[in-house]
Short mmCIF file of C-alpha atoms in Angstrom, two decimals:
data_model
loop_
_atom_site.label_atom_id
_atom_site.label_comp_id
_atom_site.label_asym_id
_atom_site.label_seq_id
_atom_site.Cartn_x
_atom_site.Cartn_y
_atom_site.Cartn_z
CA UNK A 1 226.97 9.21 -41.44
CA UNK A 2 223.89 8.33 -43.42
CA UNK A 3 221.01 6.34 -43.14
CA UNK A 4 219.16 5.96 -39.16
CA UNK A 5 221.27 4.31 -36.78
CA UNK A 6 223.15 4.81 -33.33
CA UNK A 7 224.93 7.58 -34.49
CA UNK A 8 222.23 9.99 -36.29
CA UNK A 9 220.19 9.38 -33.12
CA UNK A 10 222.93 10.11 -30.81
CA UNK A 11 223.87 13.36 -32.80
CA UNK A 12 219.95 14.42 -33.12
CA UNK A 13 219.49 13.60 -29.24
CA UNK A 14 222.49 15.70 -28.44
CA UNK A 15 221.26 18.65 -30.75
CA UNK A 16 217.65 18.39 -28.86
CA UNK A 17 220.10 18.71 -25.34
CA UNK A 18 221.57 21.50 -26.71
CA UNK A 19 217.88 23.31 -27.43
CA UNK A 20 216.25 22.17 -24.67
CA UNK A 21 218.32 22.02 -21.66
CA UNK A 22 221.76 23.80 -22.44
CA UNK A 23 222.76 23.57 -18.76
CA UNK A 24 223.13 19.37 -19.03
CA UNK A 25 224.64 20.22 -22.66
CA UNK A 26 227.23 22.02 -21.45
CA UNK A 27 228.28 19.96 -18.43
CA UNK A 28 228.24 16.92 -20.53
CA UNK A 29 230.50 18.48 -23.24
CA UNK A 30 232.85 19.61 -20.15
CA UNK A 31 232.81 16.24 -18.47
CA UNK A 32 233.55 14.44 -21.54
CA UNK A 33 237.31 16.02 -21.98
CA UNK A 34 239.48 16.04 -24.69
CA UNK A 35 239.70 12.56 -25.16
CA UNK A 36 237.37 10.80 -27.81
CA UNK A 37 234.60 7.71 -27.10
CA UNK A 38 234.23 5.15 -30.00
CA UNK A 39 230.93 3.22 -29.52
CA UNK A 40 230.35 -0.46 -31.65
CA UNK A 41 227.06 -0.47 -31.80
CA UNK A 42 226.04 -3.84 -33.61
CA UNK A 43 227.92 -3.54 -37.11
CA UNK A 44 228.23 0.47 -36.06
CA UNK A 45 231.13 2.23 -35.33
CA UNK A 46 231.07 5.98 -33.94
CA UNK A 47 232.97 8.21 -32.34
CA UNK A 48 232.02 11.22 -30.13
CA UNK A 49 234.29 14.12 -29.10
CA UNK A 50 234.48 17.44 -27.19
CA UNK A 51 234.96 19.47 -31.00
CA UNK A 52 235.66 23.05 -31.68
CA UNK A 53 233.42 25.80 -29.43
CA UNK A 54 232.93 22.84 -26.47
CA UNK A 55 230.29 21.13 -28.86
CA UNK A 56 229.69 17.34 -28.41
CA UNK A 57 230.52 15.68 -32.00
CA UNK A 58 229.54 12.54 -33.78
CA UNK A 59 231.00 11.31 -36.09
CA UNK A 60 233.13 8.39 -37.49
CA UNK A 61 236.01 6.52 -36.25
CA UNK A 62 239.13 8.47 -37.13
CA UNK A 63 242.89 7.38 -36.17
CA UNK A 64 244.39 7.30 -32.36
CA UNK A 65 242.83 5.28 -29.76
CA UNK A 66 239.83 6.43 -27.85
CA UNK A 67 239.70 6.87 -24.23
CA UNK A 68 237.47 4.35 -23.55
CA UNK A 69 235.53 2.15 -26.19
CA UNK A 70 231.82 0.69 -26.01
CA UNK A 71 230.51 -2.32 -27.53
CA UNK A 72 226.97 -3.46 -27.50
CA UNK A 73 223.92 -3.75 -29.67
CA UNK A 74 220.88 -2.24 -30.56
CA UNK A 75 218.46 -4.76 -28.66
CA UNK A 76 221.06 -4.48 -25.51
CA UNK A 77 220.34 -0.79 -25.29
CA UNK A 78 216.63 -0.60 -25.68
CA UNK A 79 216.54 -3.51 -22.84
CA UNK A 80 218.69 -0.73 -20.58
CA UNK A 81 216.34 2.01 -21.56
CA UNK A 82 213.25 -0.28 -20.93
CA UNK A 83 214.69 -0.81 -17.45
CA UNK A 84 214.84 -4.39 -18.48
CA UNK A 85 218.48 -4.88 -17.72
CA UNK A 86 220.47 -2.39 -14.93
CA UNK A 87 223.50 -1.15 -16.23
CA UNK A 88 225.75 -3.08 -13.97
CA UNK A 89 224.04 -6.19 -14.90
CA UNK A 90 224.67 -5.31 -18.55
CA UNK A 91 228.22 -5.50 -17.87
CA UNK A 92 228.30 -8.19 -15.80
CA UNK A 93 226.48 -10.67 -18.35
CA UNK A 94 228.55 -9.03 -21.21
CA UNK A 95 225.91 -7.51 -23.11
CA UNK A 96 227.83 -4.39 -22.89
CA UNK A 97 231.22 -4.39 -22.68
CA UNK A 98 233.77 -1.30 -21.58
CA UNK A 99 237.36 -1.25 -22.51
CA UNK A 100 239.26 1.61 -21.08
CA UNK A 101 241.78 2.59 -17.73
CA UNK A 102 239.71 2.20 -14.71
CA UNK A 103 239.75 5.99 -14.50
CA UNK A 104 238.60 6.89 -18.06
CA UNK A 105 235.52 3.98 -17.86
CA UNK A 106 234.97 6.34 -14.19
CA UNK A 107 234.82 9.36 -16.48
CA UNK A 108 232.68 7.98 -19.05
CA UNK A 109 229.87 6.87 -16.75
CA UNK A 110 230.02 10.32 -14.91
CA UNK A 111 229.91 11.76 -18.75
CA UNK A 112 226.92 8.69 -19.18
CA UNK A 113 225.03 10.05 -16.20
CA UNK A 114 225.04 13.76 -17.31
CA UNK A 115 223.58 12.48 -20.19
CA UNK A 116 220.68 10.77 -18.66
CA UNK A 117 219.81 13.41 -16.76
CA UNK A 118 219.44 16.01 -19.55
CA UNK A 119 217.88 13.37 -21.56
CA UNK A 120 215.27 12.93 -19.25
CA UNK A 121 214.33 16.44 -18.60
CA UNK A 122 214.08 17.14 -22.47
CA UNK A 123 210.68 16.51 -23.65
CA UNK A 124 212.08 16.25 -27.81
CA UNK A 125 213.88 12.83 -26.40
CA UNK A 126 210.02 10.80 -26.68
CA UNK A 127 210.74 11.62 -29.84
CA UNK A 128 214.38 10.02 -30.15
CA UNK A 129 213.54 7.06 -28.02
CA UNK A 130 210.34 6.66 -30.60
CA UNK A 131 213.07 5.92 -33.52
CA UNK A 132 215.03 4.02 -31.55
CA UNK A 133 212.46 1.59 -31.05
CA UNK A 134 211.37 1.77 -34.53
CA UNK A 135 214.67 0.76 -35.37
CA UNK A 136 214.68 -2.12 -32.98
CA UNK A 137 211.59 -3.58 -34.24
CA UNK A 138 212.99 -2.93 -38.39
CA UNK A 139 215.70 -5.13 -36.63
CA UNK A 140 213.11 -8.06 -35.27
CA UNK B 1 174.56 17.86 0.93
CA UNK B 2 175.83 13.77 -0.37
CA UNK B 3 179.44 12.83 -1.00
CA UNK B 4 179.32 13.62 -4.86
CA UNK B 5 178.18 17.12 -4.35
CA UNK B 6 180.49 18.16 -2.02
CA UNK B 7 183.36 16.36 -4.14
CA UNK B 8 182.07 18.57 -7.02
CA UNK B 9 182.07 21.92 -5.22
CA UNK B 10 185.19 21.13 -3.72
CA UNK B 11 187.71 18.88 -6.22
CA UNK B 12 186.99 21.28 -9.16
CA UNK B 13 190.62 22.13 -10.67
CA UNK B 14 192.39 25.03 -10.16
CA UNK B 15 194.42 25.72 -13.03
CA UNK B 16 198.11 27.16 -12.26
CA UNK B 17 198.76 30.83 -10.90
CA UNK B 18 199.83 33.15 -13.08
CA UNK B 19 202.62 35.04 -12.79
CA UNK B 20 204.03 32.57 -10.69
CA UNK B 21 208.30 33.47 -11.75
CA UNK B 22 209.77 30.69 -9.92
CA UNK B 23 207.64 28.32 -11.91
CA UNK B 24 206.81 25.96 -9.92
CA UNK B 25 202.92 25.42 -9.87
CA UNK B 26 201.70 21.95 -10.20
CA UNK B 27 198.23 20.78 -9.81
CA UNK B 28 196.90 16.74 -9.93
CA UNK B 29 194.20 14.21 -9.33
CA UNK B 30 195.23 10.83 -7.93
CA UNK B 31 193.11 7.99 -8.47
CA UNK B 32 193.84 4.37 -7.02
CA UNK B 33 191.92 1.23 -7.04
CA UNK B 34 192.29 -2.03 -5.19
CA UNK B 35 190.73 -4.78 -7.04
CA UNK B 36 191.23 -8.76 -6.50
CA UNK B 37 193.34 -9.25 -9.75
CA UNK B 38 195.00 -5.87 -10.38
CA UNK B 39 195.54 -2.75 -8.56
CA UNK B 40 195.91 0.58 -10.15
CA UNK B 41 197.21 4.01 -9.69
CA UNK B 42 196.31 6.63 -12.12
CA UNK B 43 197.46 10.04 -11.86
CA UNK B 44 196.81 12.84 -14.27
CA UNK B 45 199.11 16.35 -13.56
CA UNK B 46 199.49 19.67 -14.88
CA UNK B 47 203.20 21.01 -13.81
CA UNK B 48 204.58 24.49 -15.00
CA UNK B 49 207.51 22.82 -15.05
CA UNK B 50 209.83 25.49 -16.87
CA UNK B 51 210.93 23.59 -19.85
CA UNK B 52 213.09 27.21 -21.11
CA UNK B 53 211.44 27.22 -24.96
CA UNK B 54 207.89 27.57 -23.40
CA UNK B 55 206.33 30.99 -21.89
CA UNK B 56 205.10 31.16 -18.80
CA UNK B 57 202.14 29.74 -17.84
CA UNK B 58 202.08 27.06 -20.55
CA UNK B 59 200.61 24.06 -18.96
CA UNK B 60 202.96 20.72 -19.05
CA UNK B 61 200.18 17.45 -18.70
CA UNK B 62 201.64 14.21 -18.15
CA UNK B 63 199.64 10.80 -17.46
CA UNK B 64 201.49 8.42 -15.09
CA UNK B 65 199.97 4.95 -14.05
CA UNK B 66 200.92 1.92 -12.38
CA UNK B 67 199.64 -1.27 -12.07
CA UNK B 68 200.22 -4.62 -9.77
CA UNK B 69 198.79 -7.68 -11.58
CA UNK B 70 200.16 -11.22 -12.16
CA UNK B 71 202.54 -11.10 -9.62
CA UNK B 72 204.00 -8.06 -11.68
CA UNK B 73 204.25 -4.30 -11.11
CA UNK B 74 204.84 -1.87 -13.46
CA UNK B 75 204.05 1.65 -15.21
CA UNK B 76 205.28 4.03 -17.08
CA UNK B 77 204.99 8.21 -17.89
CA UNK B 78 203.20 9.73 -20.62
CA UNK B 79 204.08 13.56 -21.42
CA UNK B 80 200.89 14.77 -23.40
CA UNK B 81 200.34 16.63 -26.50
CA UNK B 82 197.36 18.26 -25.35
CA UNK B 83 196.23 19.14 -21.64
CA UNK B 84 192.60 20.29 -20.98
CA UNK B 85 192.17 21.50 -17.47
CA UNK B 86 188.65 21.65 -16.43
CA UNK B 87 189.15 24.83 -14.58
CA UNK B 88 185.64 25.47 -12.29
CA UNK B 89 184.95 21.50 -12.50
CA UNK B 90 186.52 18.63 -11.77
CA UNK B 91 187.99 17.60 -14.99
CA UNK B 92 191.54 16.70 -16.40
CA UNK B 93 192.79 15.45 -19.53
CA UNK B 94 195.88 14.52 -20.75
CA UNK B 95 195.57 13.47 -24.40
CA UNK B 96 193.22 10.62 -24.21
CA UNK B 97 193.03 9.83 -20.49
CA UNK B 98 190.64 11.76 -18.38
CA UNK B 99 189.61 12.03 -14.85
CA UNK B 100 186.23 13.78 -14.30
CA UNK B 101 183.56 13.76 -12.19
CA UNK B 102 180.38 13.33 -14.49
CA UNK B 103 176.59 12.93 -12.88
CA UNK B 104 178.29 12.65 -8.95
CA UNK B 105 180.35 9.62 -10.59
CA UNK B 106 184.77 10.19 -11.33
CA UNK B 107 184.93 8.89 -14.97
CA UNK B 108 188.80 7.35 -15.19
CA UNK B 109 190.05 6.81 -18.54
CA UNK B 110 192.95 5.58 -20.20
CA UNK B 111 194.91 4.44 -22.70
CA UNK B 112 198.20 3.78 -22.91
CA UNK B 113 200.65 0.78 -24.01
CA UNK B 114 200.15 -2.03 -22.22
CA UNK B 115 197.63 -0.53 -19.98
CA UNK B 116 193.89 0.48 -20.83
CA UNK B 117 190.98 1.70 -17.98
CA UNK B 118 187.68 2.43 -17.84
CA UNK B 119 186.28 2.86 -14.78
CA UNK B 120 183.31 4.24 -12.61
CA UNK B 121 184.32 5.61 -8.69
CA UNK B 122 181.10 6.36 -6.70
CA UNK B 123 182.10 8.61 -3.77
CA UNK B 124 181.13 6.98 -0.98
CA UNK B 125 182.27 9.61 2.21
CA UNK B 126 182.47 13.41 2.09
CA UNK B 127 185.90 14.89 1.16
CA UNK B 128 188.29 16.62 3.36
CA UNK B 129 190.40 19.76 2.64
CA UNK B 130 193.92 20.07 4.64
CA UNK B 131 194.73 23.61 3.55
CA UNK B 132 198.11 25.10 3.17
CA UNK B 133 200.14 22.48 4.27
CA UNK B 134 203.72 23.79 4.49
CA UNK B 135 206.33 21.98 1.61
CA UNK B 136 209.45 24.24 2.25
CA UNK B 137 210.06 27.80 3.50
CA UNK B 138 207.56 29.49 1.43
CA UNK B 139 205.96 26.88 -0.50
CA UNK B 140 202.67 25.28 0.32
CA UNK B 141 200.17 22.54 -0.91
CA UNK B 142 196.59 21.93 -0.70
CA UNK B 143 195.09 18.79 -0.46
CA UNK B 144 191.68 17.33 -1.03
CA UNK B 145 190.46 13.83 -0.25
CA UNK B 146 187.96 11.83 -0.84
CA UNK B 147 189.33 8.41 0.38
CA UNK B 148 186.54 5.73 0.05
CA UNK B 149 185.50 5.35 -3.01
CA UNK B 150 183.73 2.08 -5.23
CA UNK B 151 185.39 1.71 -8.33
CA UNK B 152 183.40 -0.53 -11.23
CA UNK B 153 185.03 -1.14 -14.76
CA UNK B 154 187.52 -2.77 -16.33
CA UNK B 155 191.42 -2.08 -17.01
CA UNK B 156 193.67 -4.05 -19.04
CA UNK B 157 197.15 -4.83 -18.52
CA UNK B 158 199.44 -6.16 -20.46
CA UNK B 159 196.76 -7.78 -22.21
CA UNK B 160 194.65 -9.62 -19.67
CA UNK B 161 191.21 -7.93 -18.68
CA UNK B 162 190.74 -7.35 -15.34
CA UNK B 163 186.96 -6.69 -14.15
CA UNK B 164 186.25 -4.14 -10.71
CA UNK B 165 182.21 -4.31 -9.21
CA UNK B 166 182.40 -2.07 -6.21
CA UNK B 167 186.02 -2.25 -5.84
CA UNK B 168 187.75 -0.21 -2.61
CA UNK B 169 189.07 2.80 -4.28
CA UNK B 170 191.02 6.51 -3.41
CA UNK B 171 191.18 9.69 -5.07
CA UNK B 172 192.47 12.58 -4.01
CA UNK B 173 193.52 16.10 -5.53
CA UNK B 174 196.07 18.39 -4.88
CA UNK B 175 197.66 21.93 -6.05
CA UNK B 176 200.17 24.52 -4.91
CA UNK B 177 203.43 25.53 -5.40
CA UNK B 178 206.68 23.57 -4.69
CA UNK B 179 209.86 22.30 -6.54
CA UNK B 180 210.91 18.89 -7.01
CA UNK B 181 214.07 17.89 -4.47
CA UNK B 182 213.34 21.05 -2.27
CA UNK B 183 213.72 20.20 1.34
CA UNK B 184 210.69 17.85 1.80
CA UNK B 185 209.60 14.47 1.68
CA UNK B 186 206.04 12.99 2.70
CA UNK B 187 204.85 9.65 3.40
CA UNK B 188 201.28 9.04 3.16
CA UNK B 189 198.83 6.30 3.25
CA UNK B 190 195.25 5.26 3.63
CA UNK B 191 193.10 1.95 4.76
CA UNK B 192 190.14 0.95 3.09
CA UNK B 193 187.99 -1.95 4.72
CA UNK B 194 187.80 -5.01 2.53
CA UNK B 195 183.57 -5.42 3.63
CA UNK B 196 181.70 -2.63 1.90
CA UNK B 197 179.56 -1.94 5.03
CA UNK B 198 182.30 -1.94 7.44
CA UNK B 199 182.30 1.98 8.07
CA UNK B 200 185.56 2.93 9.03
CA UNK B 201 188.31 4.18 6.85
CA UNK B 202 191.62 5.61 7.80
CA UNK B 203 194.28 8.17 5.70
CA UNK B 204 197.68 9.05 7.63
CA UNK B 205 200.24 11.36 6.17
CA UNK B 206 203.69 13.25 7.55
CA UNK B 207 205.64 15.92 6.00
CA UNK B 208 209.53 15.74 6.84
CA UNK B 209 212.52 17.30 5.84
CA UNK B 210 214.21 15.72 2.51
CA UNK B 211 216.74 13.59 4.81
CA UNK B 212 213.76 12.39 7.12
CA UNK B 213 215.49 13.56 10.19
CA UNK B 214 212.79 15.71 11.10
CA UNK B 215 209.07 15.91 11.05
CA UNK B 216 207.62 19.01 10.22
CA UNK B 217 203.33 17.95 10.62
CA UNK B 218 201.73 14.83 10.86
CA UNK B 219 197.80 13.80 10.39
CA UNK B 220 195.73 11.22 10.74
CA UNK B 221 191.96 11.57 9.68
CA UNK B 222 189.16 8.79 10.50
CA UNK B 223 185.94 8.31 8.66
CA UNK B 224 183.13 6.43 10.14
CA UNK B 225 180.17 6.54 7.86
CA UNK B 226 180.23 9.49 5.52
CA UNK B 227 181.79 11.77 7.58
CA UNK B 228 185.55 13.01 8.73
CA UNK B 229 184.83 12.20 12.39
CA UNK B 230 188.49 13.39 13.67
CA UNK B 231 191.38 14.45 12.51
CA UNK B 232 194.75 13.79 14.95
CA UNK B 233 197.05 16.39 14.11
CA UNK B 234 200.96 16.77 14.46
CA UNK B 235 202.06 15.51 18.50
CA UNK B 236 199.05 13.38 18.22
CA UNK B 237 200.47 11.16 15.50
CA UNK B 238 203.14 8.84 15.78
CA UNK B 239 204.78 6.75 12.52
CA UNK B 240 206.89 3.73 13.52
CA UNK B 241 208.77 2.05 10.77
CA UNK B 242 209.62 -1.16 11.00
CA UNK B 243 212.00 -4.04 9.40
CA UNK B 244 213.01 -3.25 6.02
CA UNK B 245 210.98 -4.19 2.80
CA UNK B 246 212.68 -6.59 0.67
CA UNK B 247 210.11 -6.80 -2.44
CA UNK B 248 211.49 -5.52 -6.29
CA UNK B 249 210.77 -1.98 -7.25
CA UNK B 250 210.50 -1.51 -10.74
CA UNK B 251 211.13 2.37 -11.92
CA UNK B 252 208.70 4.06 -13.42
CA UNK B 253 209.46 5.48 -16.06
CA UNK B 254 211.93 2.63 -16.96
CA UNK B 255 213.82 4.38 -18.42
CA UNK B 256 214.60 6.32 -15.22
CA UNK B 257 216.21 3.33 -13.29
CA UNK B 258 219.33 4.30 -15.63
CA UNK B 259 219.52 6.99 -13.65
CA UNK B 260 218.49 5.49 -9.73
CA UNK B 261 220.08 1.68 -9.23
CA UNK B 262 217.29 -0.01 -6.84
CA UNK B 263 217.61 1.83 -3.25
CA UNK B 264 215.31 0.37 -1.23
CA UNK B 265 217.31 0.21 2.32
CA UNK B 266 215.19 2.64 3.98
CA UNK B 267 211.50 1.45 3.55
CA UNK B 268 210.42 -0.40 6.03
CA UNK B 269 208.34 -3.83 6.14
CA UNK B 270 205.92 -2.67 8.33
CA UNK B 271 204.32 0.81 9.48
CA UNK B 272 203.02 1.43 12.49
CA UNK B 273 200.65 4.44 12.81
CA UNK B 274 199.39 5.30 15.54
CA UNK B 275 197.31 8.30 17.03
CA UNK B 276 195.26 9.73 20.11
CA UNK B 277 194.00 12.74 22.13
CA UNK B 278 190.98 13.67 24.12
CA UNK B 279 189.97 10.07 24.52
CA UNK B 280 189.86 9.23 20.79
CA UNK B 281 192.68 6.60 19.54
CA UNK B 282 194.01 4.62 15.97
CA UNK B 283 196.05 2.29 15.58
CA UNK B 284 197.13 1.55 12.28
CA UNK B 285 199.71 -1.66 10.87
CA UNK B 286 200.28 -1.25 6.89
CA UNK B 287 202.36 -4.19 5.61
CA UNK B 288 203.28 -3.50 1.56
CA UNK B 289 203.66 -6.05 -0.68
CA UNK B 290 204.10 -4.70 -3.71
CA UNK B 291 205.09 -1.89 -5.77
CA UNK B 292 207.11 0.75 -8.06
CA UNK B 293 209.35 3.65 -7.92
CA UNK B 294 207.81 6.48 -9.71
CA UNK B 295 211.25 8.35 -10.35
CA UNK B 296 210.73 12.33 -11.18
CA UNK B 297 213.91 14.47 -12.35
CA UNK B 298 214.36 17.30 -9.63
CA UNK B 299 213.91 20.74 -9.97
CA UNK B 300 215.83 22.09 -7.47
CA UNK B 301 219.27 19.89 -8.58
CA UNK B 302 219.64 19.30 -12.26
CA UNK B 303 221.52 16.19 -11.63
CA UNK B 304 218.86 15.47 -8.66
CA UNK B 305 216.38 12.55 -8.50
CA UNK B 306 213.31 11.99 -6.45
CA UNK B 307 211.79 8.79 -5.87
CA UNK B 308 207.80 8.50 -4.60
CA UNK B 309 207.44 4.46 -3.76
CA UNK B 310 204.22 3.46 -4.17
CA UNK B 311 203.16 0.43 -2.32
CA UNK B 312 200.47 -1.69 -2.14
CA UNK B 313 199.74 -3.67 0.94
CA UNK B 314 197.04 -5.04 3.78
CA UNK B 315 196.49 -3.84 7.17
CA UNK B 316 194.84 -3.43 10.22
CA UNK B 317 193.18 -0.93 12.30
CA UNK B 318 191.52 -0.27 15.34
CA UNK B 319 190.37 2.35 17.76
CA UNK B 320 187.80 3.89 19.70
CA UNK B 321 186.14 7.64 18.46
CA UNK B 322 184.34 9.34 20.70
CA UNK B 323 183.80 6.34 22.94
CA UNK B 324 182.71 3.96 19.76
CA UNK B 325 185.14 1.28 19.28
CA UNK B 326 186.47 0.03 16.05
CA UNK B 327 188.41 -2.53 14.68
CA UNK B 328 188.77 -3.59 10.65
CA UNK B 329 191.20 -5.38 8.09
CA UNK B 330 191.75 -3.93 4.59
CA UNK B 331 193.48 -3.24 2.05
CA UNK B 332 195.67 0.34 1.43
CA UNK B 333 198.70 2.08 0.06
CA UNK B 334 201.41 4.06 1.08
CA UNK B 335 203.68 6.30 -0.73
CA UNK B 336 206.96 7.90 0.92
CA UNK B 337 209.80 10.10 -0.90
CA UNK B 338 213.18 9.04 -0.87
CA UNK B 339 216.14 11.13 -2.60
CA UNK B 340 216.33 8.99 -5.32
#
């Protein structure tokens, strides 16, 4: 990957997890399984995956089909981390959309949720949100 | 001795214990103001709040505010850079905000997005200390009030100015030892008469377990004049809750209502406090109107949440102390953990 964008800030905010609260690093690499997430992120495509020594990966879309794929945009995820829009209301007015077995999208918000609440205890994320919304406004 | 000496012998900071292994030492000031276009809560803290790359007893400020103006609440978290505790005074800064008492007046300062302060509090009643109030098994809190203050200044939010002359205003400060989702929740609130001469205020408070199925102390403290005339204390002190509150919540930080979908199913729509013993009595009703969800990551569960609501809100109260009646309307706020 090259260039800022959902993936290099997903990868960075996973590597700040992994320094600053390894406990939430490791339960979110052990939640997400074996089984790979592709996110569309506006024109974006990434995948992430449980890799080699239980480390979260990011990286591009290879072949086989994800467990469960996300689609939504830049502007549609800064309006969820602005509280702006509730998750559930996100996918009820389409602005993100989940395809997956009722079981895997299950997993993945349990997997989203772990997330969140290492993000939030790591202090380096102010830093990640800070290009994220640097990157929405390149986008206005 | 006047209100703003005794609030400078007695609200001078702390600092966190050393050598404290468990880590859990936080200290704070709490400001609030209740203005006619915009209400405020300010709250500068210093946590020890283990974050693993720092060593012990390395300071963690943050700045959290909230404000209700427009027919809109909101606020937000602010982790600072720098944190300069005032220790022997009464001073705190987190980056650029400040609370400090300077010439018997608490200097608030601020500056954040969306939300700017500058105000003046004149102390206008002596403080009160309840010592060593009891969190968890072996954890305890102090806390230091000083609930009638008169606020003058401005804030902005969200870009409209909002002006305060001799605004009804609260501060208080605490600092001990506790962790964030141990077994505890509080809900505590005061009652500041809207006339500036009317000389009664009120501040009620309970400690409970984290489920709210038991009460574990309970106060209610009355100040006519200057002075903390009485102070009801656990079996004297009654809370009823009543109907439930139906008003939006907004999280603060945002970002943190990712993490707790509104819950709101518990807080009532009314509180009824009421207190008495050896011939004094209170009654208290708080109605809130308005207010946030200041959501803090726990401690004690790493996949725990805590939720303080503030609320804003009018109210009533009335009473006889030592054979004087009394009997005023005013404004107030109330704040009550939930799990989040």
């Amino acid at each position: 990957m090259s260039g800022e964008g959902f993936g290099t800030l997903l990868a960075d905010s996973l590597a700040v997890m992994a320094a600053e609260s390894p406990l939430h690093a490791a339960a979110l690499a052990a939640a997400l399984g074996a089984a790979p997430v592709d996110f569309a992120v506006g024109a974006e495509r990434v995948r992430v995956w449980r890799g080699p020594g239980g480390r979260v990966v990011v990286g591009p879309v290879g072949g086989g089909a994800p467990a469960v794929r996300v689609v939504t945009g830049r502007a549609e995820i800064l309006a969820l981390l602005d509280g702006r829009r509730s998750l559930a209301t996100a996918v009820r007015e389409g602005a993100l959309d989940l395809y997956g077995t009722p079981g895997e999208i299950a997993r993945f918000i349990d997997v989203l949720v772990i997330y969140l609440h290492g993000a939030v205890r790591c202090p380096g994320m102010a830093g990640i949100l800070a290009r994220w919304r640097a990157l929405g406004a390149a986008d206005a | 001795m006047r209100p703003a000496a005794l609030l400078a012998r007695g609200g001078h900071l702390r600092g966190l214990g050393a050598g404290d292994a468990q880590r859990r030492s936080k200290e704070w000031l709490h400001v609030a103001v209740h203005g006619r276009t915009a209400e405020i809560v300010l709250n500068l803290n210093v946590f020890e709040d283990g974050d693993p790359w720092l060593p012990p007893g390395v300071p963690v400020g943050r700045s959290l505010w909230l404000a209700a103006a427009g027919g809109r609440v909101r606020g937000d978290v602010h982790r600072g850079a720098r944190v300069a505790v005032g220790e022997g005074r009464l001073a705190l800064a987190v980056d650029t905000d400040e609370i400090a008492l300077r010439d018997g007046v608490l200097v608030v300062r601020a500056s954040r997005p969306g939300f700017t302060v500058d105000l003046r509090l004149q102390p206008k009643v002596r403080p009160a200390l309840a010592p060593r109030i009891p969190f968890d098994t072996a954890d305890r809190v102090q806390w230091f009030l000083v609930p009638r203050l008169a606020a003058t200044g401005t804030a902005e939010i969200d870009g409209v100015l909002h002006a305060f002359d001799g605004a009804p205003a609260y501060h208080d400060h605490n600092w001990g030892r506790f962790a964030w989702g141990a077994d505890f929740a509080w809900e505590w609130g005061y009652l500041l008469p809207e006339e500036p001469d009317a000389p009664v205020c009120v501040v009620f408070a309970r400690l409970l377990d984290r489920r709210q199925h038991r009460v574990r102390s309970a106060g209610c403290f009355v100040w006519w004049g200057e002075d903390n005339v009485r102070s009801f204390q656990d079996g004297e002190v009654s809370f009823t809750p009543e109907g439930r509150f139906a008003g939006p919540l907004p999280p603060v930080p945002p970002v943190m209502g990712l993490l707790s979908p509104d819950r709101r199913a518990d807080l009532p729509a009314r509180w009824a406090v009421r207190a008495s013993g050896s011939g004094d009595a209170v009654e208290v009703s708080f109605v809130p109107a308005r207010g946030g969800r200041i959501l803090i990551p726990d401690e004690a569960d790493p996949f725990g949440v805590t939720a303080l609501h503030e609320l804003f809100g009018d109210g009533t109260a009335e009473g006889t102390i030592r054979g004087r009646p009394f009997a005023f309307a005013g404004r107030g706020a109330i704040e009550c953990i939930r799990v989040g």
